[in-house]
C-alpha cells in the first residue's frame, strides 16, 4: 500500500489518491476484497487510466487491475465461432493484435484503442462500425461488497452506446476480472464505416486480409487522434449525442451540412462537427486544448491539470448548448 502516489493516466495529469493498489493475481484480489478496505471508503477501479480525468486528489483507494493472460477456450455454440478469454489487465490493443496473429477474427476494427480489456465492457468501447458488445460473450467480475464472483452474459451487461450496467445500475459495485469474446475462425471484414471502405478502395485493396484491415484502420485513427506518447488525452472526451428526429430536422434546416446518422431514438449528431462549428477546434483554455485534427478530443498542451480540463469541457459544452440546443455528455469520467 502506497500513499499519495502518482496514478498513471493517459492525459498525463497530476493524479494522486490516499491509496493506490496494483492487483496482479486472483489471490491478491481475493485478499484485498476480504480485507474490507474497499468498502470502508470510496474506491476507484482503473485499467489504463485512459478515460479518467483527475481534477482532484482522490480521497480513497485506487485499484489498478493488472492481471494477464489470453487463452482460447474452444469453439462457441455456433459453427465457426470461437471463445477467447482475456484477463482484464491485458492492454486492449495487444489483445486485438494477438487475435489477428492467431486468426481469431472479429476484433480488427477495434485496433489501436487505448485502455485495457477490463474497461472494454464497462464503457462498451467502439470504433469504425464495431462495438465491444458485438464480440463480448460474457464478463467475469467480482462484487466489491461480498467478494463473490459473478459471470454476466452479454445481455446482462445491458450494453448501449458507450454504456453498460457497469456504468449505470452496478456502477462501482463490481471489478471486472476477465472477458470472454466470441470470435470467428473465418475472416469476414466489416467495411460498414464509409471512411474504412474508402481508404481500402484508395489503396486498391478489394479483399483485405485481417492485418490489412487493422493497419488501414489504425492509420485512419492516427490521422485524427493524438499519439499517446506525443500528447496526453482521453480519446473522445464527449459522446456523440442522440437527439429527436424533430430536433435534427430543425438543425438540418439551419445547418444543411450537419454530420449526423440515424440512430435508435432519433439521430446521432457528430459532437466533433458541432464543436468545430463553435470555433473551439484547435483553441486552448489554459493548458488544455481542443485537438486540431478531431474536435471531440481534449488534449494536454503541457503541464495541464484536471481542473483545466474540466474548465475547457464546461466552456465547450456551454457553447454547443447555446448554439445547437444540444447537451453534450462526457465520455471521460471526471473525478
Ligand atoms: N467531424 C467534424 N469535425 C471534427 C470531428 C469530426 O466535422 O473535428 C465530423 C467528421 O467529418 C465526420 C463525423 O464528424 O463527418 C464523424 O467523425 P469521425 O469519423 O472522426 O468519428 P467521431 O464520431 O468523431 C467516433 C468515436 C471514436 C471513434 C470514431 C470512429 C465517439 C465518442 N467517438 O468519433 O471513438 O474512433 O467514431 O469510429 O463515439 C473514443 O471513443 O475515444 C474514440 C476515439
mmCIF file with all atom_site columns, N, CA and C in Angstrom, residues 283-318:
data_model
loop_
_atom_site.group_PDB
_atom_site.id
_atom_site.type_symbol
_atom_site.label_atom_id
_atom_site.label_alt_id
_atom_site.label_comp_id
_atom_site.label_asym_id
_atom_site.label_entity_id
_atom_site.label_seq_id
_atom_site.pdbx_PDB_ins_code
_atom_site.Cartn_x
_atom_site.Cartn_y
_atom_site.Cartn_z
_atom_site.occupancy
_atom_site.B_iso_or_equiv
_atom_site.pdbx_formal_charge
_atom_site.auth_seq_id
_atom_site.auth_comp_id
_atom_site.auth_asym_id
_atom_site.auth_atom_id
_atom_site.pdbx_PDB_model_num
ATOM 1   N N  . UNK A 1 283 ? -8.312  25.486 -30.439 1.00 0.00 ? 283 UNK A N  1
ATOM 2   C CA . UNK A 1 283 ? -8.091  26.518 -29.410 1.00 0.00 ? 283 UNK A CA 1
ATOM 3   C C  . UNK A 1 283 ? -7.814  25.904 -28.047 1.00 0.00 ? 283 UNK A C  1
ATOM 4   N N  . UNK A 1 284 ? -7.310  26.712 -27.135 1.00 0.00 ? 284 UNK A N  1
ATOM 5   C CA . UNK A 1 284 ? -6.994  26.216 -25.790 1.00 0.00 ? 284 UNK A CA 1
ATOM 6   C C  . UNK A 1 284 ? -7.569  27.138 -24.734 1.00 0.00 ? 284 UNK A C  1
ATOM 7   N N  . UNK A 1 285 ? -7.747  26.595 -23.564 1.00 0.00 ? 285 UNK A N  1
ATOM 8   C CA . UNK A 1 285 ? -8.086  27.373 -22.371 1.00 0.00 ? 285 UNK A CA 1
ATOM 9   C C  . UNK A 1 285 ? -7.063  26.921 -21.346 1.00 0.00 ? 285 UNK A C  1
ATOM 10  N N  . UNK A 1 286 ? -6.207  27.853 -20.925 1.00 0.00 ? 286 UNK A N  1
ATOM 11  C CA . UNK A 1 286 ? -5.093  27.425 -20.078 1.00 0.00 ? 286 UNK A CA 1
ATOM 12  C C  . UNK A 1 286 ? -4.234  26.437 -20.862 1.00 0.00 ? 286 UNK A C  1
ATOM 13  N N  . UNK A 1 287 ? -3.900  25.344 -20.211 1.00 0.00 ? 287 UNK A N  1
ATOM 14  C CA . UNK A 1 287 ? -3.016  24.373 -20.874 1.00 0.00 ? 287 UNK A CA 1
ATOM 15  C C  . UNK A 1 287 ? -3.773  23.185 -21.439 1.00 0.00 ? 287 UNK A C  1
ATOM 16  N N  . UNK A 1 288 ? -5.085  23.326 -21.559 1.00 0.00 ? 288 UNK A N  1
ATOM 17  C CA . UNK A 1 288 ? -5.883  22.248 -22.149 1.00 0.00 ? 288 UNK A CA 1
ATOM 18  C C  . UNK A 1 288 ? -6.426  22.729 -23.489 1.00 0.00 ? 288 UNK A C  1
ATOM 19  N N  . UNK A 1 289 ? -6.347  21.880 -24.493 1.00 0.00 ? 289 UNK A N  1
ATOM 20  C CA . UNK A 1 289 ? -6.760  22.313 -25.818 1.00 0.00 ? 289 UNK A CA 1
ATOM 21  C C  . UNK A 1 289 ? -7.784  21.396 -26.457 1.00 0.00 ? 289 UNK A C  1
ATOM 22  N N  . UNK A 1 290 ? -8.474  21.937 -27.481 1.00 0.00 ? 290 UNK A N  1
ATOM 23  C CA . UNK A 1 290 ? -9.338  21.116 -28.334 1.00 0.00 ? 290 UNK A CA 1
ATOM 24  C C  . UNK A 1 290 ? -8.453  20.711 -29.510 1.00 0.00 ? 290 UNK A C  1
ATOM 25  N N  . UNK A 1 291 ? -8.285  19.425 -29.689 1.00 0.00 ? 291 UNK A N  1
ATOM 26  C CA . UNK A 1 291 ? -7.310  18.927 -30.670 1.00 0.00 ? 291 UNK A CA 1
ATOM 27  C C  . UNK A 1 291 ? -7.616  19.448 -32.082 1.00 0.00 ? 291 UNK A C  1
ATOM 28  N N  . UNK A 1 292 ? -6.575  19.852 -32.788 1.00 0.00 ? 292 UNK A N  1
ATOM 29  C CA . UNK A 1 292 ? -6.776  20.499 -34.089 1.00 0.00 ? 292 UNK A CA 1
ATOM 30  C C  . UNK A 1 292 ? -7.283  19.547 -35.179 1.00 0.00 ? 292 UNK A C  1
ATOM 31  N N  . UNK A 1 293 ? -7.079  18.240 -35.000 1.00 0.00 ? 293 UNK A N  1
ATOM 32  C CA . UNK A 1 293 ? -7.491  17.320 -36.068 1.00 0.00 ? 293 UNK A CA 1
ATOM 33  C C  . UNK A 1 293 ? -8.774  16.550 -35.746 1.00 0.00 ? 293 UNK A C  1
ATOM 34  N N  . UNK A 1 294 ? -9.266  16.660 -34.512 1.00 0.00 ? 294 UNK A N  1
ATOM 35  C CA . UNK A 1 294 ? -10.503 15.977 -34.120 1.00 0.00 ? 294 UNK A CA 1
ATOM 36  C C  . UNK A 1 294 ? -11.030 16.702 -32.880 1.00 0.00 ? 294 UNK A C  1
ATOM 37  N N  . UNK A 1 295 ? -12.115 17.458 -33.081 1.00 0.00 ? 295 UNK A N  1
ATOM 38  C CA . UNK A 1 295 ? -12.591 18.354 -32.023 1.00 0.00 ? 295 UNK A CA 1
ATOM 39  C C  . UNK A 1 295 ? -13.224 17.624 -30.834 1.00 0.00 ? 295 UNK A C  1
ATOM 40  N N  . UNK A 1 296 ? -13.435 16.326 -30.981 1.00 0.00 ? 296 UNK A N  1
ATOM 41  C CA . UNK A 1 296 ? -14.016 15.534 -29.890 1.00 0.00 ? 296 UNK A CA 1
ATOM 42  C C  . UNK A 1 296 ? -12.981 15.223 -28.811 1.00 0.00 ? 296 UNK A C  1
ATOM 43  N N  . UNK A 1 297 ? -11.743 15.544 -29.123 1.00 0.00 ? 297 UNK A N  1
ATOM 44  C CA . UNK A 1 297 ? -10.646 15.153 -28.239 1.00 0.00 ? 297 UNK A CA 1
ATOM 45  C C  . UNK A 1 297 ? -10.063 16.390 -27.555 1.00 0.00 ? 297 UNK A C  1
ATOM 46  N N  . UNK A 1 298 ? -9.986  16.353 -26.229 1.00 0.00 ? 298 UNK A N  1
ATOM 47  C CA . UNK A 1 298 ? -9.299  17.412 -25.492 1.00 0.00 ? 298 UNK A CA 1
ATOM 48  C C  . UNK A 1 298 ? -7.889  16.919 -25.200 1.00 0.00 ? 298 UNK A C  1
ATOM 49  N N  . UNK A 1 299 ? -6.911  17.815 -25.311 1.00 0.00 ? 299 UNK A N  1
ATOM 50  C CA . UNK A 1 299 ? -5.517  17.391 -25.167 1.00 0.00 ? 299 UNK A CA 1
ATOM 51  C C  . UNK A 1 299 ? -4.760  18.232 -24.150 1.00 0.00 ? 299 UNK A C  1
ATOM 52  N N  . UNK A 1 300 ? -3.702  17.623 -23.643 1.00 0.00 ? 300 UNK A N  1
ATOM 53  C CA . UNK A 1 300 ? -2.798  18.276 -22.691 1.00 0.00 ? 300 UNK A CA 1
ATOM 54  C C  . UNK A 1 300 ? -1.732  19.018 -23.489 1.00 0.00 ? 300 UNK A C  1
ATOM 55  N N  . UNK A 1 301 ? -1.755  20.356 -23.401 1.00 0.00 ? 301 UNK A N  1
ATOM 56  C CA . UNK A 1 301 ? -0.758  21.143 -24.154 1.00 0.00 ? 301 UNK A CA 1
ATOM 57  C C  . UNK A 1 301 ? 0.567   21.230 -23.412 1.00 0.00 ? 301 UNK A C  1
ATOM 58  N N  . UNK A 1 302 ? 0.649   20.546 -22.279 1.00 0.00 ? 302 UNK A N  1
ATOM 59  C CA . UNK A 1 302 ? 1.894   20.565 -21.493 1.00 0.00 ? 302 UNK A CA 1
ATOM 60  C C  . UNK A 1 302 ? 1.616   21.124 -20.117 1.00 0.00 ? 302 UNK A C  1
ATOM 61  N N  . UNK A 1 303 ? 1.723   20.266 -19.109 1.00 0.00 ? 303 UNK A N  1
ATOM 62  C CA . UNK A 1 303 ? 1.540   20.721 -17.732 1.00 0.00 ? 303 UNK A CA 1
ATOM 63  C C  . UNK A 1 303 ? 0.107   20.985 -17.335 1.00 0.00 ? 303 UNK A C  1
ATOM 64  N N  . UNK A 1 304 ? -0.827  20.474 -18.111 1.00 0.00 ? 304 UNK A N  1
ATOM 65  C CA . UNK A 1 304 ? -2.251  20.700 -17.858 1.00 0.00 ? 304 UNK A CA 1
ATOM 66  C C  . UNK A 1 304 ? -2.707  20.008 -16.561 1.00 0.00 ? 304 UNK A C  1
ATOM 67  N N  . UNK A 1 305 ? -3.670  20.621 -15.875 1.00 0.00 ? 305 UNK A N  1
ATOM 68  C CA . UNK A 1 305 ? -4.240  19.981 -14.683 1.00 0.00 ? 305 UNK A CA 1
ATOM 69  C C  . UNK A 1 305 ? -5.670  19.521 -14.988 1.00 0.00 ? 305 UNK A C  1
ATOM 70  N N  . UNK A 1 306 ? -6.183  18.653 -14.121 1.00 0.00 ? 306 UNK A N  1
ATOM 71  C CA . UNK A 1 306 ? -7.557  18.172 -14.289 1.00 0.00 ? 306 UNK A CA 1
ATOM 72  C C  . UNK A 1 306 ? -8.569  19.303 -14.208 1.00 0.00 ? 306 UNK A C  1
ATOM 73  N N  . UNK A 1 307 ? -8.266  20.321 -13.390 1.00 0.00 ? 307 UNK A N  1
ATOM 74  C CA . UNK A 1 307 ? -9.193  21.461 -13.283 1.00 0.00 ? 307 UNK A CA 1
ATOM 75  C C  . UNK A 1 307 ? -9.282  22.198 -14.620 1.00 0.00 ? 307 UNK A C  1
ATOM 76  N N  . UNK A 1 308 ? -8.136  22.288 -15.303 1.00 0.00 ? 308 UNK A N  1
ATOM 77  C CA . UNK A 1 308 ? -8.151  22.969 -16.605 1.00 0.00 ? 308 UNK A CA 1
ATOM 78  C C  . UNK A 1 308 ? -8.963  22.173 -17.628 1.00 0.00 ? 308 UNK A C  1
ATOM 79  N N  . UNK A 1 309 ? -8.861  20.842 -17.563 1.00 0.00 ? 309 UNK A N  1
ATOM 80  C CA . UNK A 1 309 ? -9.657  20.002 -18.473 1.00 0.00 ? 309 UNK A CA 1
ATOM 81  C C  . UNK A 1 309 ? -11.139 20.250 -18.198 1.00 0.00 ? 309 UNK A C  1
ATOM 82  N N  . UNK A 1 310 ? -11.502 20.246 -16.917 1.00 0.00 ? 310 UNK A N  1
ATOM 83  C CA . UNK A 1 310 ? -12.909 20.432 -16.549 1.00 0.00 ? 310 UNK A CA 1
ATOM 84  C C  . UNK A 1 310 ? -13.399 21.807 -17.010 1.00 0.00 ? 310 UNK A C  1
ATOM 85  N N  . UNK A 1 311 ? -12.546 22.817 -16.895 1.00 0.00 ? 311 UNK A N  1
ATOM 86  C CA . UNK A 1 311 ? -12.951 24.176 -17.295 1.00 0.00 ? 311 UNK A CA 1
ATOM 87  C C  . UNK A 1 311 ? -13.179 24.256 -18.799 1.00 0.00 ? 311 UNK A C  1
ATOM 88  N N  . UNK A 1 312 ? -12.285 23.652 -19.570 1.00 0.00 ? 312 UNK A N  1
ATOM 89  C CA . UNK A 1 312 ? -12.461 23.674 -21.030 1.00 0.00 ? 312 UNK A CA 1
ATOM 90  C C  . UNK A 1 312 ? -13.703 22.870 -21.424 1.00 0.00 ? 312 UNK A C  1
ATOM 91  N N  . UNK A 1 313 ? -13.890 21.728 -20.779 1.00 0.00 ? 313 UNK A N  1
ATOM 92  C CA . UNK A 1 313 ? -15.067 20.898 -21.085 1.00 0.00 ? 313 UNK A CA 1
ATOM 93  C C  . UNK A 1 313 ? -16.346 21.698 -20.836 1.00 0.00 ? 313 UNK A C  1
ATOM 94  N N  . UNK A 1 314 ? -16.365 22.456 -19.746 1.00 0.00 ? 314 UNK A N  1
ATOM 95  C CA . UNK A 1 314 ? -17.550 23.280 -19.427 1.00 0.00 ? 314 UNK A CA 1
ATOM 96  C C  . UNK A 1 314 ? -17.767 24.351 -20.495 1.00 0.00 ? 314 UNK A C  1
ATOM 97  N N  . UNK A 1 315 ? -16.679 25.018 -20.887 1.00 0.00 ? 315 UNK A N  1
ATOM 98  C CA . UNK A 1 315 ? -16.796 26.106 -21.868 1.00 0.00 ? 315 UNK A CA 1
ATOM 99  C C  . UNK A 1 315 ? -17.329 25.562 -23.198 1.00 0.00 ? 315 UNK A C  1
ATOM 100 N N  . UNK A 1 316 ? -16.800 24.422 -23.631 1.00 0.00 ? 316 UNK A N  1
ATOM 101 C CA . UNK A 1 316 ? -17.228 23.829 -24.912 1.00 0.00 ? 316 UNK A CA 1
ATOM 102 C C  . UNK A 1 316 ? -18.693 23.401 -24.817 1.00 0.00 ? 316 UNK A C  1
ATOM 103 N N  . UNK A 1 317 ? -19.032 22.763 -23.704 1.00 0.00 ? 317 UNK A N  1
ATOM 104 C CA . UNK A 1 317 ? -20.406 22.270 -23.522 1.00 0.00 ? 317 UNK A CA 1
ATOM 105 C C  . UNK A 1 317 ? -21.400 23.426 -23.550 1.00 0.00 ? 317 UNK A C  1
ATOM 106 N N  . UNK A 1 318 ? -21.051 24.531 -22.879 1.00 0.00 ? 318 UNK A N  1
ATOM 107 C CA . UNK A 1 318 ? -21.958 25.687 -22.833 1.00 0.00 ? 318 UNK A CA 1
ATOM 108 C C  . UNK A 1 318 ? -22.168 26.265 -24.221 1.00 0.00 ? 318 UNK A C  1
#
